[in-house]
XYZ file of C-alpha atoms in Angstrom:
530
model
C 119.581 167.554 111.190
C 116.470 167.871 113.354
C 118.445 167.664 116.632
C 121.024 170.135 115.393
C 118.286 172.563 114.322
C 116.464 172.228 117.650
C 119.679 172.800 119.604
C 120.480 175.825 117.482
C 117.022 177.271 118.085
C 117.456 176.835 121.846
C 120.858 178.454 121.847
C 119.553 181.320 119.656
C 117.140 182.293 122.460
C 118.232 184.983 124.876
C 119.651 183.723 128.170
C 116.715 185.293 130.036
C 114.382 183.016 128.052
C 116.639 179.987 127.895
C 117.323 179.930 131.637
C 113.737 179.125 132.801
C 113.420 176.462 130.069
C 116.484 174.636 131.318
C 115.361 175.167 134.950
C 112.007 173.535 134.112
C 113.747 170.480 132.706
C 116.128 169.836 135.645
C 113.523 168.610 138.170
C 112.432 165.896 135.755
C 113.960 162.466 136.463
C 113.020 159.159 134.879
C 109.280 158.818 134.537
C 109.025 155.118 133.654
C 109.807 152.459 136.242
C 112.359 149.806 135.143
C 111.033 146.402 134.196
C 112.666 143.017 133.550
C 113.035 143.679 129.846
C 115.679 142.525 127.404
C 117.181 146.032 127.437
C 117.575 145.952 131.224
C 119.024 142.456 131.159
C 121.775 143.404 128.684
C 122.568 146.654 130.525
C 123.272 145.061 133.917
C 126.449 143.769 135.522
C 126.709 141.671 138.679
C 128.630 142.871 141.721
C 131.342 140.631 143.106
C 131.591 140.759 146.889
C 134.933 142.266 147.922
C 133.556 144.089 150.950
C 131.979 141.540 153.341
C 133.948 138.560 154.680
C 130.848 136.957 156.244
C 129.124 136.361 152.884
C 130.072 134.620 149.630
C 131.829 136.246 146.715
C 128.948 135.599 144.309
C 125.966 138.002 144.654
C 122.619 138.343 142.965
C 122.936 142.147 142.915
C 122.721 143.629 139.389
C 123.578 147.320 138.790
C 123.652 149.445 135.626
C 126.822 148.908 133.585
C 127.537 152.615 133.393
C 127.605 154.721 136.595
C 125.384 157.576 135.650
C 123.383 158.592 138.682
C 122.929 162.201 137.603
C 119.836 161.400 135.536
C 118.266 164.870 135.713
C 119.309 167.071 132.797
C 121.494 164.464 131.181
C 120.000 165.139 127.765
C 120.957 168.804 127.941
C 124.356 168.066 129.398
C 125.163 165.666 126.567
C 124.130 168.079 123.789
C 127.140 170.405 123.584
C 129.617 172.218 125.769
C 127.537 175.426 126.155
C 124.360 173.639 127.298
C 126.434 171.439 129.602
C 127.981 174.527 131.200
C 124.603 176.275 131.568
C 122.907 173.134 132.930
C 125.657 172.658 135.541
C 125.418 176.365 136.461
C 121.682 176.130 137.094
C 122.112 172.892 139.098
C 124.472 174.864 141.392
C 122.303 177.978 141.598
C 118.812 176.462 141.684
C 119.064 172.891 143.005
C 122.052 172.761 145.321
C 121.172 176.111 146.863
C 117.743 174.797 147.818
C 115.727 177.320 145.763
C 114.175 174.386 143.872
C 113.652 171.159 145.796
C 114.187 168.058 143.683
C 113.636 164.595 145.233
C 116.327 161.907 145.302
C 114.585 158.631 144.470
C 116.057 155.138 144.171
C 113.954 152.258 142.829
C 114.861 148.777 144.025
C 113.275 145.909 142.098
C 113.234 142.600 143.925
C 112.795 139.953 141.231
C 111.743 136.811 143.015
C 114.159 133.876 142.644
C 116.522 135.967 140.524
C 118.016 138.973 142.305
C 118.029 142.666 143.220
C 118.011 145.478 140.612
C 118.551 149.061 141.803
C 117.917 152.058 139.498
C 118.102 155.776 140.226
C 114.879 157.561 139.206
C 115.979 161.001 140.307
C 119.555 161.998 141.170
C 120.086 165.636 140.024
C 123.528 166.260 141.538
C 126.206 164.833 143.805
C 125.017 165.755 147.327
C 126.742 165.897 150.713
C 123.793 166.280 153.096
C 120.260 165.507 151.885
C 116.999 166.458 153.494
C 115.214 163.356 152.226
C 116.049 160.212 150.266
C 113.240 157.945 149.029
C 113.662 154.268 148.157
C 110.884 152.490 146.264
C 110.718 148.776 147.036
C 108.853 146.648 144.486
C 108.438 142.852 144.323
C 108.357 141.462 140.777
C 107.417 137.985 139.691
C 109.354 136.773 136.644
C 106.391 134.657 135.511
C 107.054 133.142 132.093
C 109.470 135.880 131.014
C 112.760 134.852 129.430
C 115.556 135.048 132.013
C 119.224 134.236 131.294
C 120.150 130.727 132.308
C 123.244 132.114 134.010
C 121.109 134.310 136.293
C 118.910 131.374 137.285
C 121.935 129.214 138.131
C 123.633 132.027 140.046
C 120.493 132.375 142.156
C 120.381 128.641 142.890
C 121.840 127.561 146.237
C 122.324 124.290 147.969
C 119.358 123.522 150.238
C 119.769 122.399 153.844
C 116.588 121.967 155.842
C 117.882 123.434 159.093
C 120.817 125.576 157.862
C 120.147 128.875 156.026
C 122.044 128.796 152.754
C 121.523 132.368 151.546
C 120.339 135.681 152.935
C 118.013 137.905 150.913
C 118.175 140.423 153.799
C 121.885 140.876 153.057
C 121.105 141.841 149.464
C 118.361 144.211 150.576
C 120.666 146.013 153.015
C 123.277 146.209 150.279
C 120.761 148.213 148.271
C 119.134 150.265 151.056
C 122.434 151.168 152.785
C 125.560 150.711 150.627
C 124.120 151.401 147.176
C 121.666 154.142 148.207
C 124.286 156.052 150.263
C 127.107 155.680 147.729
C 129.290 153.323 149.736
C 130.444 151.180 146.789
C 133.570 151.648 144.746
C 135.338 149.645 142.015
C 138.664 150.448 143.740
C 139.739 149.363 147.187
C 139.688 152.075 149.870
C 143.242 152.283 151.289
C 141.741 152.987 154.727
C 140.048 149.570 154.830
C 141.718 146.149 154.906
C 141.285 143.793 151.956
C 138.362 141.420 152.423
C 138.408 137.739 151.574
C 134.714 136.657 151.045
C 133.386 133.529 152.633
C 133.382 130.416 150.433
C 130.008 129.372 151.810
C 127.276 129.059 150.833
C 128.267 127.573 147.471
C 125.905 128.481 144.697
C 124.650 125.903 142.210
C 126.574 127.706 139.441
C 129.887 127.370 141.355
C 129.175 123.674 141.904
C 128.426 123.168 138.191
C 131.679 124.897 137.215
C 133.632 122.598 139.520
C 131.823 119.519 138.086
C 132.492 120.742 134.532
C 136.208 121.030 135.253
C 136.259 117.541 136.817
C 134.402 116.070 133.829
C 136.825 117.758 131.433
C 139.773 116.141 133.174
C 138.077 112.736 133.116
C 137.196 113.080 129.416
C 140.783 114.010 128.610
C 141.979 110.851 130.407
C 139.397 108.676 128.649
C 140.333 110.093 125.211
C 144.011 109.467 125.919
C 143.324 105.873 126.997
C 141.011 105.241 124.027
C 143.535 106.735 121.614
C 146.287 104.459 122.868
C 144.068 101.351 122.533
C 142.933 102.295 119.000
C 146.470 102.979 117.836
C 147.577 99.616 119.236
C 144.859 97.770 117.349
C 145.580 99.692 114.185
C 149.207 98.610 114.360
C 148.204 94.931 114.535
C 145.856 95.259 111.580
C 142.620 94.928 113.601
C 141.350 98.434 112.911
C 141.163 100.382 109.654
C 141.862 104.104 109.773
C 138.759 106.181 108.972
C 136.393 103.152 109.014
C 134.488 101.345 111.691
C 135.782 97.814 112.426
C 132.422 96.182 111.603
C 133.037 96.888 107.904
C 129.514 98.263 107.501
C 130.393 101.917 107.431
C 131.977 103.860 104.567
C 134.786 106.386 104.968
C 133.714 109.499 106.975
C 130.432 107.936 108.256
C 129.774 106.721 111.762
C 127.921 103.422 112.324
C 124.879 104.009 114.509
C 124.772 101.536 117.392
C 126.977 98.967 115.651
C 130.446 99.954 116.704
C 131.362 98.655 120.129
C 133.470 100.329 122.755
C 137.123 100.137 121.892
C 136.536 99.272 118.187
C 135.662 102.708 116.839
C 138.123 104.541 114.669
C 140.254 107.336 116.167
C 138.228 110.543 116.628
C 134.812 108.819 116.515
C 132.274 108.708 119.349
C 131.243 105.458 120.962
C 128.366 106.612 123.192
C 125.642 104.854 121.172
C 124.777 107.915 119.045
C 126.582 109.144 115.982
C 128.558 112.393 116.323
C 130.661 114.396 113.896
C 134.259 113.356 113.702
C 136.556 115.115 116.107
C 133.874 115.898 118.731
C 133.187 114.535 122.208
C 129.972 114.181 124.161
C 129.197 117.130 126.504
C 126.613 115.126 128.487
C 124.246 118.061 128.777
C 126.948 120.642 129.595
C 126.917 123.973 127.808
C 129.915 124.394 125.525
C 132.122 127.197 126.737
C 132.088 130.238 124.478
C 129.660 128.610 122.005
C 126.007 129.199 121.207
C 123.552 126.379 120.452
C 123.191 125.809 116.739
C 119.688 126.214 115.274
C 118.336 126.277 111.731
C 117.524 129.957 112.195
C 121.121 130.710 113.208
C 122.475 128.694 110.263
C 120.374 130.644 107.770
C 120.633 134.188 109.197
C 123.892 134.091 111.137
C 122.006 135.520 114.212
C 120.472 133.971 117.273
C 116.692 134.169 117.860
C 115.838 136.851 120.413
C 114.737 134.363 123.067
C 117.864 132.235 122.782
C 119.999 135.367 122.776
C 118.583 136.308 126.197
C 118.729 132.726 127.549
C 122.423 132.535 126.750
C 123.267 136.061 127.914
C 126.430 136.142 130.073
C 126.726 139.030 132.523
C 130.016 140.679 133.393
C 130.974 140.768 137.082
C 132.685 143.759 138.693
C 134.594 143.873 141.961
C 132.697 145.959 144.560
C 134.616 147.472 147.467
C 133.264 149.478 150.357
C 134.328 153.078 151.016
C 135.392 153.958 154.560
C 132.495 156.404 154.752
C 129.275 157.044 152.777
C 129.319 159.609 149.965
C 126.494 161.590 151.628
C 124.046 161.476 154.522
C 120.298 162.204 154.722
C 118.102 163.698 157.414
C 115.312 161.312 156.451
C 115.286 157.996 154.667
C 111.836 156.969 153.409
C 111.137 153.349 152.431
C 108.163 153.245 150.107
C 106.588 149.803 149.832
C 104.391 148.931 146.871
C 101.141 147.283 147.991
C 100.911 144.638 145.240
C 103.362 142.360 143.521
C 104.027 143.214 139.841
C 104.808 141.224 136.724
C 107.684 141.950 134.325
C 105.569 144.545 132.507
C 104.963 146.516 135.729
C 101.361 145.423 135.829
C 99.860 144.262 139.181
C 99.721 140.465 139.505
C 96.067 139.345 139.085
C 94.103 138.715 142.292
C 92.971 135.136 143.180
C 89.685 134.218 141.569
C 86.607 133.034 143.450
C 85.373 133.530 146.988
C 87.768 133.551 149.879
C 87.623 130.175 151.676
C 87.243 130.022 155.482
C 90.316 129.163 157.590
C 89.353 125.546 158.077
C 89.316 124.859 154.366
C 92.510 124.421 152.253
C 93.689 127.214 149.978
C 92.878 126.741 146.274
C 95.858 125.965 144.001
C 97.721 129.030 142.725
C 96.855 131.441 145.493
C 100.461 131.321 146.753
C 103.130 129.631 144.679
C 105.149 127.099 146.629
C 108.871 126.503 146.200
C 108.297 123.231 144.305
C 105.705 124.820 141.992
C 108.200 127.397 140.692
C 109.537 126.906 137.164
C 113.033 127.433 138.586
C 112.712 124.651 141.142
C 115.449 122.035 141.266
C 115.610 119.219 143.757
C 118.198 119.790 146.493
C 118.406 123.532 145.754
C 116.699 126.714 146.894
C 116.292 129.830 144.743
C 117.196 133.411 145.790
C 114.534 135.113 147.983
C 112.955 131.813 149.042
C 114.489 132.240 152.511
C 112.315 135.356 152.873
C 109.282 134.415 150.758
C 109.113 130.911 152.052
C 106.183 128.496 151.692
C 103.117 129.469 153.678
C 102.368 127.443 156.802
C 99.485 127.587 159.275
C 101.377 125.789 162.028
C 100.851 127.352 165.489
C 98.271 129.768 164.073
C 94.760 130.340 165.352
C 91.625 130.865 163.234
C 91.708 134.675 163.409
C 95.307 134.907 162.194
C 94.612 132.459 159.358
C 91.524 134.436 158.337
C 93.497 137.707 158.312
C 96.213 136.156 156.149
C 93.599 134.964 153.645
C 92.041 138.397 153.516
C 95.441 139.853 152.572
C 96.019 137.099 150.020
C 92.766 137.827 148.230
C 93.485 141.572 148.306
C 96.890 140.884 146.739
C 98.932 142.432 149.602
C 99.929 139.390 151.703
C 103.438 139.037 150.271
C 104.290 142.747 150.435
C 102.870 143.069 153.975
C 104.987 140.117 155.103
C 107.995 141.592 153.305
C 107.447 144.925 155.062
C 107.351 143.316 158.504
C 110.439 141.146 157.874
C 112.550 144.026 156.581
C 111.612 146.327 159.427
C 112.383 143.583 161.946
C 115.855 143.254 160.418
C 116.500 147.011 160.796
C 114.943 147.530 164.200
C 117.757 145.676 165.996
C 119.770 148.930 166.125
C 118.738 149.365 169.768
C 119.676 145.803 170.833
C 122.913 143.856 171.229
C 122.142 142.024 167.974
C 123.400 145.063 166.017
C 126.935 144.040 167.087
C 126.484 140.263 166.947
C 124.713 139.978 163.555
C 126.639 139.514 160.341
C 124.520 142.438 159.105
C 125.697 144.668 161.949
C 128.084 146.689 159.766
C 125.225 147.766 157.496
C 123.095 148.842 160.437
C 126.006 150.816 161.942
C 126.449 152.715 158.633
C 122.690 153.354 158.630
C 122.855 154.740 162.162
C 125.717 157.067 161.256
C 124.151 158.288 157.970
C 120.356 158.583 158.516
C 118.553 160.904 160.903
C 115.044 159.464 160.751
C 113.835 156.215 159.094
C 110.215 156.179 158.039
C 107.821 154.543 155.581
C 105.519 155.697 152.797
C 102.864 154.140 150.656
C 99.731 152.158 151.550
C 101.688 150.012 154.077
C 103.143 153.042 155.892
C 102.516 153.702 159.540
C 101.749 157.243 160.756
C 104.956 157.515 162.766
C 108.605 156.871 161.897
C 109.630 153.426 162.960
C 113.073 154.757 163.948
C 112.923 158.375 165.089
C 115.819 160.783 165.592
C 116.346 160.202 169.321
C 119.812 158.725 169.957
C 118.472 155.893 172.155
C 116.673 154.562 169.085
C 119.963 154.097 167.197
C 122.339 152.752 169.821
C 122.564 149.735 172.133
C 122.971 150.277 175.848
C 124.836 148.096 178.304
C 124.851 148.349 182.108
C 128.706 148.133 182.038
C 128.993 151.522 180.341
C 128.973 154.859 182.144
C 126.967 157.979 181.237
C 124.822 156.104 178.730
C 122.069 158.709 178.842
C 124.502 161.667 178.725
C 124.618 162.583 175.031
C 126.670 165.759 175.335
C 129.438 165.808 172.744
C 132.195 166.510 175.239
C 131.162 163.474 177.323
C 131.036 161.218 174.222
C 134.458 162.369 173.030
C 135.951 161.890 176.490
C 134.742 158.316 176.723
C 135.877 157.644 173.107
C 139.415 158.856 173.889
C 139.507 156.748 177.011
C 138.495 153.591 175.151
C 141.015 154.187 172.401
C 143.786 154.611 174.936
C 142.863 151.393 176.724
C 145.001 148.222 176.271
C 141.817 146.228 175.714
C 139.194 148.637 174.298
C 135.563 147.499 174.340
C 134.725 147.187 170.631
C 130.960 147.415 171.237
C 131.393 150.610 173.283
C 133.567 152.130 170.513
C 130.844 151.434 167.938
C 128.241 153.054 170.144
C 130.338 156.152 170.807
C 131.240 156.583 167.132
C 127.581 156.381 166.163
C 126.720 159.076 168.697
C 129.658 161.228 167.597
C 128.539 161.020 163.940
C 124.945 161.850 164.804
C 126.149 164.889 166.714
C 128.186 166.033 163.718
C 125.126 165.844 161.435
C 122.886 167.749 163.900
C 120.707 164.818 164.826
C 121.240 165.046 168.601
C 119.494 168.046 170.091
C 119.918 169.631 173.525
C 116.596 168.279 174.733
C 117.904 164.724 174.108
C 120.134 164.994 177.137
C 118.554 167.642 179.321
């Protein structure tokens, strides 16, 4: 009744009074940053790769179950038809027109050794051309928090010392480019060919599923063989139905450790431990579709909260790529948090004690190694460990080691290293690697959809690390003519010539299409080619 009364009071106000109230609500997005909570875990689904043939089908990319990016004004829009109409009207008149500037903000939570979790903090309307899009990048340590076993296994990959088995950068560019610019769809774009993902690298979860299937077949064969032997002995009078052959067990009871292989009654286990009739040993495997039985569950009929999260199974949705982004932005701002955070969004505590000099070893716990992680398993490597790898001082001088230790004791070493690695991955736009890399497609979409790429936060530099000039976004080759001539008519002439060629230069086509798109969005000015 309270909500109905409140809504009635709002609608009873004159439109001249109600309008500024609704307008004041619209700029407000989500105020609280997402955390690795039980609520978030149960609200996420995993994307299945149907868009990139150079990477495996399984991803560690978890998105909200319900696509609801328009977070601003959702409460008003969901109240009733009249408030929905008035809210949409003000979004058109105030926000889309530019009278009121509302930021578009995406938060990307990188949970170490688990996966990537994007969440829109402010998305007031469906745009076409933005002035600025901000992406918050936060590194979160799971610590001792309860994490679904399935998520841990999905993030566990085979480890090869000299062969990279997973690519955290791929997941980051999925978030920064495809997710942030609205390139994903649950339906295949008819303009793009169907993609068959790579079968490598194989995740630990895929390997376990294959082993489980193999063990199931072997167990079926063993049961069939054991059943035939038991029935044969029963026919000759050497076995008694329902009783162990030692004569020391009564009907319905198993003899602990006294029945030998081949002499147990039909349906009884012979692994050395008694089991209920009609069951088989799972040898540590999780029963499909069943939850572990506990005294609490037997009494209440419900699972304890911790076990409920541990056994949580996420749905997986097919993710296809659209042939073009849903919108473009004049400026993309990457905002890096200075410190790592725990699952409660609190900064991870700083190392205790005085910072040791470079010639002394680091105290335990300053930086967690791969083998010290609670998710460590021999022969495997967890998600993000290819980026946040174990610290090494090899080929470093004293000054570099001392600077690293200063950052460690200030709590910013990991985020500073993350900042440098991510920028290095993106800065290849002006080199041939943009065409050779398996991440080249993401960088090409970035070049066609973003005017300026800059940073914000304590780690930010004073200048954009990729400015608007076209030479910053394209790769040049001495084979190509008029590389510095960025006039639209020249670009379109060369593009038509390449398309008409019997053997078009694919790299040249990519370069010309990037320049053509940047012209269309107004990012190439006359002084760029004067």
